Short mmCIF file of C-alpha atoms in Angstrom, two decimals:
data_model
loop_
_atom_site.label_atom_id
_atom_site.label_comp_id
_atom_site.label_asym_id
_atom_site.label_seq_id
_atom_site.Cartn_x
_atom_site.Cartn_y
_atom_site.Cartn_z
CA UNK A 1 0.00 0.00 0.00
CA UNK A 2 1.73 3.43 -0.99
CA UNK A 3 0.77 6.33 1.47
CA UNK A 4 2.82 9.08 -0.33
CA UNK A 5 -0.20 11.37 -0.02
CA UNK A 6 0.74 11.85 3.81
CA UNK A 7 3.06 13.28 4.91
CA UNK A 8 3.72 13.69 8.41
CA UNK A 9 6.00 15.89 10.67
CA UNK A 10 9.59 14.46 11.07
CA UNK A 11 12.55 15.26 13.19
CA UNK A 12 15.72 14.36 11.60
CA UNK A 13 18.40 14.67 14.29
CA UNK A 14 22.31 14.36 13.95
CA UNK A 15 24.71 14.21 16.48
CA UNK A 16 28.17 15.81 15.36
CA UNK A 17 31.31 15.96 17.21
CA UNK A 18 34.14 17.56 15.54
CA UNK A 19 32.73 16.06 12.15
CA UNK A 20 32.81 19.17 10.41
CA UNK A 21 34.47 17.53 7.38
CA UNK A 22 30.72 15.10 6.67
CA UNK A 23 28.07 18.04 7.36
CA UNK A 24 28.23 19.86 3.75
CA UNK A 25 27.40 16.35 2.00
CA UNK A 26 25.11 15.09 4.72
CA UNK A 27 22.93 18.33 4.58
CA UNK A 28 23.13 18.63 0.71
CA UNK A 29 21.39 15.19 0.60
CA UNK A 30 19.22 16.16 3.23
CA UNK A 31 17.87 19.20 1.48
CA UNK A 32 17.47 17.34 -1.91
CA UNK A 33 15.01 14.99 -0.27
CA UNK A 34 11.62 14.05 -2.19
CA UNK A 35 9.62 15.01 0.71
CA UNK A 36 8.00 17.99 1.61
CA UNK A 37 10.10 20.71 3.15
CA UNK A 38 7.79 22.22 5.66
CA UNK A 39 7.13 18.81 6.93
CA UNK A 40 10.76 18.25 8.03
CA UNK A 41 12.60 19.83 11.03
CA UNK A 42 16.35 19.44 11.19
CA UNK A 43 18.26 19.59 14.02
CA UNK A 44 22.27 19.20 14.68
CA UNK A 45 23.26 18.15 18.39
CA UNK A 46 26.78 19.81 18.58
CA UNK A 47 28.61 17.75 21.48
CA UNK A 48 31.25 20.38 21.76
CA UNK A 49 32.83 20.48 18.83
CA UNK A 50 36.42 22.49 18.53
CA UNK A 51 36.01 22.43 15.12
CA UNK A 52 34.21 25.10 13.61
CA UNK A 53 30.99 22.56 12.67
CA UNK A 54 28.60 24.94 14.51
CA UNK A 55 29.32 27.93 12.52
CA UNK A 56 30.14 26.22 9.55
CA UNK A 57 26.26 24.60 9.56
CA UNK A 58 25.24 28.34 10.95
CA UNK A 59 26.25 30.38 8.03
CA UNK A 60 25.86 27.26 4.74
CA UNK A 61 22.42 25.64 6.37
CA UNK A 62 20.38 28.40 8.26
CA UNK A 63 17.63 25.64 7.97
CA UNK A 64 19.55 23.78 10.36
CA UNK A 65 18.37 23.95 14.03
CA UNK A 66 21.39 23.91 15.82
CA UNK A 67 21.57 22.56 19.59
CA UNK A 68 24.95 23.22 20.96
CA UNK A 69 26.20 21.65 23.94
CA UNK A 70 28.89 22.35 26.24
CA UNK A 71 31.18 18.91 25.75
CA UNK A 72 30.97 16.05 24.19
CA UNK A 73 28.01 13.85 26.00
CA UNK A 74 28.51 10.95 23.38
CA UNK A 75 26.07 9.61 20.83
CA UNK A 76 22.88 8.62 23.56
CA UNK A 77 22.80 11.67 25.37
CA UNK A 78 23.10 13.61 22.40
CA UNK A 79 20.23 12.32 20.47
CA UNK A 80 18.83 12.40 23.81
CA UNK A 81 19.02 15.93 23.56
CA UNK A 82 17.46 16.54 20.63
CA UNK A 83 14.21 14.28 21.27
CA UNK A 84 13.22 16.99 23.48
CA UNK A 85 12.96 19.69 21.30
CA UNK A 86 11.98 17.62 18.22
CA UNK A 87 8.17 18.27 17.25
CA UNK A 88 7.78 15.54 15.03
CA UNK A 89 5.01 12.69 14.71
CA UNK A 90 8.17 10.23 13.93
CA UNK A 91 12.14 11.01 14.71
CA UNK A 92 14.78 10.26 11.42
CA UNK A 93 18.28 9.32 13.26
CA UNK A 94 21.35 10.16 10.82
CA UNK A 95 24.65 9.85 12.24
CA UNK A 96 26.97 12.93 11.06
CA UNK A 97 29.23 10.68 8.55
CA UNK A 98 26.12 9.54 6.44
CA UNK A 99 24.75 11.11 2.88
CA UNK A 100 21.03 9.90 2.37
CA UNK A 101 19.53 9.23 -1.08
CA UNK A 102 16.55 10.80 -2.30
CA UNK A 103 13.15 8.84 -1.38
CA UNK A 104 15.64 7.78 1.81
CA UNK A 105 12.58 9.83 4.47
CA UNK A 106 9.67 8.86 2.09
CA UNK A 107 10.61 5.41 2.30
CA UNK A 108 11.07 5.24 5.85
CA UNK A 109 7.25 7.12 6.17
CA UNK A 110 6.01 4.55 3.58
CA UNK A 111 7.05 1.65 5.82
CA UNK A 112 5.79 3.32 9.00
CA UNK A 113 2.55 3.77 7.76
CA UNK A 114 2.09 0.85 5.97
CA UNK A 115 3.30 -1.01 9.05
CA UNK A 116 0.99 1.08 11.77
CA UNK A 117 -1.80 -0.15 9.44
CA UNK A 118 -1.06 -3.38 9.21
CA UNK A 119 -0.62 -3.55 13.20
CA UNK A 120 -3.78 -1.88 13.93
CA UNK A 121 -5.40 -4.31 11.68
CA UNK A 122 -3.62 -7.57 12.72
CA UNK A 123 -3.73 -6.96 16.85
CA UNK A 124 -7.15 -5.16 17.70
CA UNK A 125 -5.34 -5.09 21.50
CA UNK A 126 -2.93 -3.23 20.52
CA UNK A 127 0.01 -5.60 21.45
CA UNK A 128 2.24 -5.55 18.76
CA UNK A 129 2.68 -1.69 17.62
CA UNK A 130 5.07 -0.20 15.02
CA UNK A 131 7.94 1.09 16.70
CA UNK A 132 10.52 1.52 13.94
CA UNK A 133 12.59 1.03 10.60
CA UNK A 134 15.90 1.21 9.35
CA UNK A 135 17.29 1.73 5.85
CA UNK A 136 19.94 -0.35 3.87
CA UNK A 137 22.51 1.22 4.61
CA UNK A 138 26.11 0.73 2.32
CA UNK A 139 29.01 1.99 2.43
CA UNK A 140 29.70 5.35 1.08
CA UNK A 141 31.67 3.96 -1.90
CA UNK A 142 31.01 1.15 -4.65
CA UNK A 143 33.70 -1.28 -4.53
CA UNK A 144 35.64 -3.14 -6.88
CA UNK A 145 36.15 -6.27 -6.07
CA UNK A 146 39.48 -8.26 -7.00
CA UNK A 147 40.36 -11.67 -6.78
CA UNK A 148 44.21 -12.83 -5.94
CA UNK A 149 44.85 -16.37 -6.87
CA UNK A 150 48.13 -18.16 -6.35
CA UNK A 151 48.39 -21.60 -7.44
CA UNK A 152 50.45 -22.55 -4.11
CA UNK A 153 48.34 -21.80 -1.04
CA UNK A 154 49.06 -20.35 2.09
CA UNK A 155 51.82 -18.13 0.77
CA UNK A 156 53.08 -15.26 3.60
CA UNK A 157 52.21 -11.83 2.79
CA UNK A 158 54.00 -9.43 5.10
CA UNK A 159 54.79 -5.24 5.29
CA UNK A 160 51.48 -5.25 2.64
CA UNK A 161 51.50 -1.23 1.48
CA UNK A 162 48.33 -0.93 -0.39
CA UNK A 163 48.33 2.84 -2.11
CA UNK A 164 46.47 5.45 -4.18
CA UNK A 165 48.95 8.31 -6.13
CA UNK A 166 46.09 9.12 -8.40
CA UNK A 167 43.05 8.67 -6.49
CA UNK A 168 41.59 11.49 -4.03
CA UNK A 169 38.24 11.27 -2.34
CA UNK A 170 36.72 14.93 -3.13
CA UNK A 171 33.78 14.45 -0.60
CA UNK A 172 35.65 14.55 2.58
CA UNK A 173 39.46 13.32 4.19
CA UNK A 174 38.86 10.32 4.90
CA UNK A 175 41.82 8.08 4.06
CA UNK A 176 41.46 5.68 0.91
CA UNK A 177 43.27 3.23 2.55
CA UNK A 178 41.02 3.12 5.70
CA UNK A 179 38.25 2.29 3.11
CA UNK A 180 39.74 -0.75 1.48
CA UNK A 181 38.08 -4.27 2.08
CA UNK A 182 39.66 -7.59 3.33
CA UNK A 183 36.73 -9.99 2.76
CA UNK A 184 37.77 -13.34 2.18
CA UNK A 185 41.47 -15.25 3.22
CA UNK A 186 42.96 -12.37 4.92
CA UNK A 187 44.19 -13.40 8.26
CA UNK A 188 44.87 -11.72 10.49
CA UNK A 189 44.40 -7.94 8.87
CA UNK A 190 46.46 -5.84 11.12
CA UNK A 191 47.29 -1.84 10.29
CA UNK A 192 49.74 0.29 10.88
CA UNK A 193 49.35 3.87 12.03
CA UNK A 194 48.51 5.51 8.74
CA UNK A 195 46.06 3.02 7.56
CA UNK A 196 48.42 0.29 5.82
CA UNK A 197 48.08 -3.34 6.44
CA UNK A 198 50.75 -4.04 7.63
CA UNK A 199 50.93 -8.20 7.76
CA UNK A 200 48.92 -11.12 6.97
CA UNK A 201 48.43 -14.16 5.35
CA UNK A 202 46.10 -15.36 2.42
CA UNK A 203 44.55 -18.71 1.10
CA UNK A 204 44.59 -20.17 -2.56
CA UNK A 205 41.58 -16.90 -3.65
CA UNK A 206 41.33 -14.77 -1.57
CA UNK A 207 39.32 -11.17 -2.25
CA UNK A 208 39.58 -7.56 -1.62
CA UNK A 209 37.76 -4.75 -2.78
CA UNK A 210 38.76 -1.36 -3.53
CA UNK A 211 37.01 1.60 -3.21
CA UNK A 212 35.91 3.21 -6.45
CA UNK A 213 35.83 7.18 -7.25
CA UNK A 214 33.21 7.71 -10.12
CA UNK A 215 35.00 11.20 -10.96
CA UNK A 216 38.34 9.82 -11.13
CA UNK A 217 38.71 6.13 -11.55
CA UNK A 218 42.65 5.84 -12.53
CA UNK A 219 44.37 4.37 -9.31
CA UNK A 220 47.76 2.75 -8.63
CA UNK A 221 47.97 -0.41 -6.70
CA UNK A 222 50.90 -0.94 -5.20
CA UNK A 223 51.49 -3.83 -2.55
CA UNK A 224 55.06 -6.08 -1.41
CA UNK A 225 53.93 -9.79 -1.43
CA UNK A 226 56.61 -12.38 -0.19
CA UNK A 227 56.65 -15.81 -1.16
CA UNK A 228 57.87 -19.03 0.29
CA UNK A 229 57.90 -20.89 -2.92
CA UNK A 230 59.88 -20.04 -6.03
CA UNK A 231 58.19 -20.11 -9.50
CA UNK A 232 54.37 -19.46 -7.75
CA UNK A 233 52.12 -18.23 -10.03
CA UNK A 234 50.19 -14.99 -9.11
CA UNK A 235 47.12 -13.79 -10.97
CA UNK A 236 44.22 -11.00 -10.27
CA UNK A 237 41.42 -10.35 -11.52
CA UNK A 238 38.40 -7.67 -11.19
CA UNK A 239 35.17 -10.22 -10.47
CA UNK A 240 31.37 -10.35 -11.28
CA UNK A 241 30.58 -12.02 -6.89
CA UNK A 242 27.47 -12.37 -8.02
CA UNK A 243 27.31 -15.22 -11.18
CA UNK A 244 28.98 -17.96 -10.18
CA UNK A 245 29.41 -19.57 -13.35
CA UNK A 246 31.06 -16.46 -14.70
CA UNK A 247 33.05 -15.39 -11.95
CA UNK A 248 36.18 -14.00 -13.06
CA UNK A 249 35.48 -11.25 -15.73
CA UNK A 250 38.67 -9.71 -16.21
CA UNK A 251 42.42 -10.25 -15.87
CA UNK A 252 44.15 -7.25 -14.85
CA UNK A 253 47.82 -8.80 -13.54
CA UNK A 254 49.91 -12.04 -14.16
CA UNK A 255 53.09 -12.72 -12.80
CA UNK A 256 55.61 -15.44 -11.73
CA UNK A 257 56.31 -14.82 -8.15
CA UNK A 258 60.10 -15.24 -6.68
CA UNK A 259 61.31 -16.89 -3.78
CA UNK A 260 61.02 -14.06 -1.36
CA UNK A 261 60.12 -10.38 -1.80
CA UNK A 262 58.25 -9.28 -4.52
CA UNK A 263 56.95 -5.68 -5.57
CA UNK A 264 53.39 -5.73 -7.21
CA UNK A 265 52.19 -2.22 -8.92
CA UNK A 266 49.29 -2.40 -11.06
CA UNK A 267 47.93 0.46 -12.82
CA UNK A 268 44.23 0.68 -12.95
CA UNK A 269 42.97 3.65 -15.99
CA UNK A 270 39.94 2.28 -17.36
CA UNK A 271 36.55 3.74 -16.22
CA UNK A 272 35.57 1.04 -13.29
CA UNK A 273 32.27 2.25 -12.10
CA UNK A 274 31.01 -0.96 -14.48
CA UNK A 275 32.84 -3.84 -12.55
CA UNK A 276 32.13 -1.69 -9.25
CA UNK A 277 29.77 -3.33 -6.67
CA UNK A 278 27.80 -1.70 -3.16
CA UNK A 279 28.80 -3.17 -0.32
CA UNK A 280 26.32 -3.70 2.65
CA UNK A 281 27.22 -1.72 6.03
CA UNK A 282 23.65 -2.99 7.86
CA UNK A 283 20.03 -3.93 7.01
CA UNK A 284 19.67 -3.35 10.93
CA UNK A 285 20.62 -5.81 13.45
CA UNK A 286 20.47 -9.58 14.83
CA UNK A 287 21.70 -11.03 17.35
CA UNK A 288 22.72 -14.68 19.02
CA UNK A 289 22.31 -16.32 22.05
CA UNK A 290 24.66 -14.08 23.86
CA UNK A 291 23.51 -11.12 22.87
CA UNK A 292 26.24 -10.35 20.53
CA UNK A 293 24.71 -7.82 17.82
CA UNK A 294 26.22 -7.79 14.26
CA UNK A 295 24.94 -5.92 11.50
CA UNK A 296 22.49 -7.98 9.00
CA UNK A 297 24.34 -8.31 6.00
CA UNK A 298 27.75 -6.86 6.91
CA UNK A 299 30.97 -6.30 4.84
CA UNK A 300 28.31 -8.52 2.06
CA UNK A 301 27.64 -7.73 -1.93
CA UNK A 302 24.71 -5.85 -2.41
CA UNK A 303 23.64 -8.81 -4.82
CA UNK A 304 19.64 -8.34 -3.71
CA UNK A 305 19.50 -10.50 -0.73
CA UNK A 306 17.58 -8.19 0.70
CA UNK A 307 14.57 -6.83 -0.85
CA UNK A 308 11.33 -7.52 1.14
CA UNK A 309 10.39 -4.92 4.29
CA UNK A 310 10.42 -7.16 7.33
CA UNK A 311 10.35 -7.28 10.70
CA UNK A 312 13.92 -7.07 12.42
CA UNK A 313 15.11 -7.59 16.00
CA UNK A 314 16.52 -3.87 16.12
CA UNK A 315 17.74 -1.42 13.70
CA UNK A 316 21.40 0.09 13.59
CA UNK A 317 22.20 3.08 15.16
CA UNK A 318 23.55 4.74 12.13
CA UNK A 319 20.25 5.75 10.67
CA UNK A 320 16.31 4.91 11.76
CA UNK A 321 13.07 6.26 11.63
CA UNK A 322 11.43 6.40 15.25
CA UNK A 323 7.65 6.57 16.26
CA UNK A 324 7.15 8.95 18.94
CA UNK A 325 5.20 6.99 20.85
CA UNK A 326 7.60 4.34 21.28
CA UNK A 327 9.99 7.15 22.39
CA UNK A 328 6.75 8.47 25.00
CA UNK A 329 6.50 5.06 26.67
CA UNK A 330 9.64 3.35 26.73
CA UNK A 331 11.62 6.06 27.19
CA UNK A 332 15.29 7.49 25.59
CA UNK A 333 18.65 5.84 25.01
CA UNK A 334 20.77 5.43 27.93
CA UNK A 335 22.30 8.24 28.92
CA UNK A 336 25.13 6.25 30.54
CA UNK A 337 25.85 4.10 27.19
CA UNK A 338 28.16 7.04 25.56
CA UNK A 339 27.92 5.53 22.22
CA UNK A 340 27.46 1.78 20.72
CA UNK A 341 25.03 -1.23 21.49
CA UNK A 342 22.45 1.86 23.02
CA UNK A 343 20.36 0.87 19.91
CA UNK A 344 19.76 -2.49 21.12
CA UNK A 345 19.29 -1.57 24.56
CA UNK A 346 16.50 0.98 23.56
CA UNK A 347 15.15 -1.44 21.35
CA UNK A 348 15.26 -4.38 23.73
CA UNK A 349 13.35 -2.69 26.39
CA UNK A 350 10.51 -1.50 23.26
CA UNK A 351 9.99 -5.10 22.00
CA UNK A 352 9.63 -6.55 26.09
CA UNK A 353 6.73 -4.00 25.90
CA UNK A 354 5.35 -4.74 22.24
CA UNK A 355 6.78 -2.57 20.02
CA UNK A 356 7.80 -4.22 16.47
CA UNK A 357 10.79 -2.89 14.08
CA UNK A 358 11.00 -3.30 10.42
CA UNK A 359 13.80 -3.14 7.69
CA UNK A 360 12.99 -1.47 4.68
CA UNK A 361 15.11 -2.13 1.45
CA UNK A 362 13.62 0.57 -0.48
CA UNK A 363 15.22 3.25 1.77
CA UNK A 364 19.25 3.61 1.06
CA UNK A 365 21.84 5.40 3.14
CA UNK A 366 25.46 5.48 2.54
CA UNK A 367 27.79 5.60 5.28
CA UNK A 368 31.28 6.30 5.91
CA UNK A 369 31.79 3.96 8.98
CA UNK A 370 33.65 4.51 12.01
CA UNK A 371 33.91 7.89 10.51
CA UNK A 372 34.36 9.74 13.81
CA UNK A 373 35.22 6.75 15.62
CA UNK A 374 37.66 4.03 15.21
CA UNK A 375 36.47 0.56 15.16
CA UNK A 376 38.23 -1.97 17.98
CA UNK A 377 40.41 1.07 19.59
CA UNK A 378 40.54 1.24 23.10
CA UNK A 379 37.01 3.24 23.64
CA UNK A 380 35.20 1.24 20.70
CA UNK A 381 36.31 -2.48 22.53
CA UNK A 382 35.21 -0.97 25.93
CA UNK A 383 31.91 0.48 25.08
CA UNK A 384 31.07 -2.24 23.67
CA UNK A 385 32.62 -4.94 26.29
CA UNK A 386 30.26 -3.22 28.98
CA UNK A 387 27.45 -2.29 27.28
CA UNK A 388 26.27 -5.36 26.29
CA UNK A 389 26.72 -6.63 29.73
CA UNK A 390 24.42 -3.51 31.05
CA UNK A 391 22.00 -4.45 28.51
CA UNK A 392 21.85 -7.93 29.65
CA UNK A 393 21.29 -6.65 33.13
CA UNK A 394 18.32 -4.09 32.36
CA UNK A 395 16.32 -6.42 30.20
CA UNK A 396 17.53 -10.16 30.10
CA UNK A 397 16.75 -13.44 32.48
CA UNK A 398 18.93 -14.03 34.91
CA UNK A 399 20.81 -17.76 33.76
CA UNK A 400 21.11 -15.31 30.28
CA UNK A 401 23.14 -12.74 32.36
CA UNK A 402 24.94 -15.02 35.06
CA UNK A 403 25.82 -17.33 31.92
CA UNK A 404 27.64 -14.40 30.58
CA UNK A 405 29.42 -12.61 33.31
CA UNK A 406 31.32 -16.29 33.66
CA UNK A 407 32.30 -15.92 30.26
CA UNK A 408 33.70 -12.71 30.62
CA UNK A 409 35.27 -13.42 33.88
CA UNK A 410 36.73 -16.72 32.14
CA UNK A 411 37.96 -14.70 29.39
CA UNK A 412 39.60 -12.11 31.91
CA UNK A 413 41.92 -15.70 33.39
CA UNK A 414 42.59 -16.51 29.84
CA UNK A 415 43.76 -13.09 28.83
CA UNK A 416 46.35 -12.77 31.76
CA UNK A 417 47.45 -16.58 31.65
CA UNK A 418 48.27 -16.50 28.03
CA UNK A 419 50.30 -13.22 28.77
CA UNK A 420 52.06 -14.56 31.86
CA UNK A 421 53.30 -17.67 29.79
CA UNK A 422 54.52 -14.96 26.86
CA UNK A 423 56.75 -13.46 29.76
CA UNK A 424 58.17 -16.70 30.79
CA UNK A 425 58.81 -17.98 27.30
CA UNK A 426 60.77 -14.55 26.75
CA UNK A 427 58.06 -13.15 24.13
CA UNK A 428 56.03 -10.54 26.13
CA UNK A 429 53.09 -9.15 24.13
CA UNK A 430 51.05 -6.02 24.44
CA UNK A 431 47.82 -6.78 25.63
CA UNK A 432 45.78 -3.64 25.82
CA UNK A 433 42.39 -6.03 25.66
CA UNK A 434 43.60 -7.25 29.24
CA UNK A 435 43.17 -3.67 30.31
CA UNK A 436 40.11 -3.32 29.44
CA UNK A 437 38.43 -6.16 30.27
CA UNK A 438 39.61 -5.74 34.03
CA UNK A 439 38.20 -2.24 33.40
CA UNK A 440 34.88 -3.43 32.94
CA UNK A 441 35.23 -6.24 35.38
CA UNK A 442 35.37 -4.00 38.12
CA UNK A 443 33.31 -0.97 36.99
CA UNK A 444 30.66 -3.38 36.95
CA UNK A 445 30.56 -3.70 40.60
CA UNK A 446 29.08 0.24 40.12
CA UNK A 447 26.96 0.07 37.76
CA UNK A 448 24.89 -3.23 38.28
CA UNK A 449 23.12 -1.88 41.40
CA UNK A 450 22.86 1.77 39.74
CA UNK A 451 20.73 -0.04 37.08
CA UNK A 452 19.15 -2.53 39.51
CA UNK A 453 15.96 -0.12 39.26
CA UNK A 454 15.65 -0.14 35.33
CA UNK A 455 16.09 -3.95 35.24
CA UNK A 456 13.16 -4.17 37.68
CA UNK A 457 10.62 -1.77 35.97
CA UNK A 458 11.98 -3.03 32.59
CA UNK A 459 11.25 -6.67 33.43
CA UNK A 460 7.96 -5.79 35.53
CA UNK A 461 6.12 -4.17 32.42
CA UNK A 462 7.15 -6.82 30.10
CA UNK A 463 4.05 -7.99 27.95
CA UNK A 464 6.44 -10.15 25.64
CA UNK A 465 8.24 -13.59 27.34
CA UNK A 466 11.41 -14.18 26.95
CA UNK A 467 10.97 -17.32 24.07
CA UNK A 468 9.69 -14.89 21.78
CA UNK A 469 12.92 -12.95 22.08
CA UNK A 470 14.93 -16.21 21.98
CA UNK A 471 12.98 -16.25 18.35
CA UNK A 472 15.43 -14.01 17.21
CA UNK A 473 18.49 -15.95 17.94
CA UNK A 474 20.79 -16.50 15.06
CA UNK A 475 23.97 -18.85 15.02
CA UNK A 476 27.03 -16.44 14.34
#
């Protein structure tokens, strides 16, 4: 059922700290929405920013209601923030390092309605109510994606340089090499302070893809490759991942590889946006039996897996359209979660209480990633290490929660014995993870009673059992 002939008031809020360099494209696609201006209010949560982003936005986007705070409160708070001045019937979420395509908000309306319908129609209790739905949302560039084949497997790959001298990203500075994909046989990918992988080790075909600049597709390749057999024969080639019968559709190097080090540079000048392929970043989220989230579809080919609007555990942070309602009864994110896995708390607590969420393929977002945050740094691996263990807390059973505080305290033993046997053998590693998992450990001890309160109320107004959140268990 279409329902373009309503349009209701939105709120699209953005939280931006020091992000300056992602507001001019994120508010040029914003303002080249197919929606109806006077129906949208914009807002930008400043957390602080030393940057300039305030007046920047001020002086290029007067449109833009600006909400500047006085540090940075972190992604929860900040969105926090800006539900309580948003007047809209449903809230759009964008984070700061996103552009959004056109029928992106009309999309997102188009499911909501559709689904508040549907629900209204299907549950005459009102049980089950719309809550609400995420985009597919890719990565900001197309990718093209190569294949290396050796005919001698498991040869060592080491001081791997992988460059661009002709290739510039004119959208914002966000390094190329940052961007480029290790999808299949790379083990372990490891990088170096500016963004180089640094060692690693690949299979018989292994693939990588390489982001792809429509306004300037001639790149260099460059990469050092050493081998532990002579005469090994070395071959790439751009690929088609989505016919299997037809895999490989063009050669683009050949070599013979020497025993040792060997230089690979391949020059890449033809127009590529015709081998280039989207590459998923999340069609929302799913989770397992530990309540490990992962993205749906994540670091995949955009090769039309998914296509139908359906119902979803919770949607990714990164971009979501939010009924008010659900915002009215449940409540906010958690203030205390700075920034990741407050999506699937929020959402956790909705569905105990019978709110449904929906993925919508017909809504696209492209998204830089860990723009203004680095994935698995220090704060990134203790944010999440905690959070999820709040979450449990607040919303799960107990064996759920008891079953993984043992792991984690397990984990803790396993950490520290491994690095005490390092020492003895003469080979002491840096183990930063160690740090932070005793971190957590004993902050815990603080914040499990703090959020004794929530668990209580959360698990008191429950109208959803726990086996139909088991339901949503996946095997990763």
């Amino acid at each position: 059922m279409n329902n373009y002939n309503y349009h209701p008031i939105i709120s699209i809020i953005t939280v931006n700290f020091n992000g300056k360099r992602f507001l001019k494209d994120l508010f040029n696609s914003i303002a080249g929405l197919e929606y109806p201006r006077e129906r949208i209010q914009t807002i930008m949560v400043d957390n602080g920013s030393k940057d300039n982003s305030c007046d920047f936005v001020r002086e290029n986007f007067p449109w833009v209601n600006i909400l500047r705070l006085d540090r940075n409160y972190g992604y929860s708070s900040g969105n926090n923030e800006g539900f309580k001045i948003a007047d809209g019937e449903f809230i759009a979420l964008i984070n700061n390092d996103c552009i959004v395509e056109k029928k992106w908000l009309s999309e997102l309306v188009n499911a909501a309605v559709d689904n508040v319908a549907a629900d209204k129609k299907a549950d005459k209790k009102n049980c089950q109510k719309f809550g609400a739905v995420c985009p597919k949302v890719l990565f900001f560039h197309s990718y093209l994606p190569l294949e290396f084949s050796i005919d001698k497997a498991n040869a060592k790959i080491s001081n791997v340089k992988i460059k661009s001298k002709s290739l510039e990203n004119n959208r914002s500075a966000v390094k190329l090499n940052e961007s480029i994909k290790y999808l299949k046989g790379f083990l372990p990918v490891s990088r170096d302070n500016i963004g180089y992988l640094s060692s690693w080790t690949f299979s018989k075909n292994s693939l990588i893809a390489i982001p792809v600049f429509s306004k300037n597709p001639g790149f260099t390749l460059e990469f050092e490759i050493i081998s532990e057999f002579n005469s090994s024969k070395f071959e790439i080639f751009i690929i088609n991942p989505e016919d299997n019968e037809n895999r490989r559709v063009k050669k683009v190097h050949e070599c013979v590889l020497k025993d040792g080090l060997n230089n690979v540079c391949i020059n890449f000048n033809d127009n590529l946006e015709a081998y280039s392929k989207d590459i998923i970043n999340s069609c929302g989220l799913e989770i397992n039996r530990n309540f490990y989230a992962r993205d749906r579809g994540f670091n995949s080919f955009d090769d039309s897996q998914f296509v139908n609007t359906e119902e979803i555990f919770s949607p990714s942070g990164s971009s979501m359209l939010i009924n008010r309602a659900l915002l009215d009864e449940v409540g906010y994110f958690d203030r205390d979660f700075f920034t990741y896995y407050e999506d699937l708390d929020l959402f956790w607590r909705a569905r105990l209480k019978g709110w449904k969420v929906y993925f919508t393929p017909y809504s696209v977002v492209r998204h830089y990633h860990c723009g203004t945050g680095r994935e698995w740094s220090y704060s990134f691996t203790y944010h999440v290490l905690r959070n999820r263990l709040i979450a449990i807390f607040k919303s799960g059973w107990w064996f759920l929660f008891f079953k993984n505080c043992f792991s984690f305290f397990v984990s803790i033993l396993a950490g520290i014995s491994q690095y005490l046997y390092s020492i003895l053998r003469g080979k002491k590693q840096d183990r930063p993870d160690i740090r932070v998992r005793l971190r957590v450990f004993f902050e815990l001890f603080y914040w499990l009673p703090k959020k004794l309160f929530y668990r209580i109320m959360n698990r008191r107004a429950a109208v959803i059992k726990d086996r139909e959140i088991k339901k949503w268990f996946k095997n990763f």
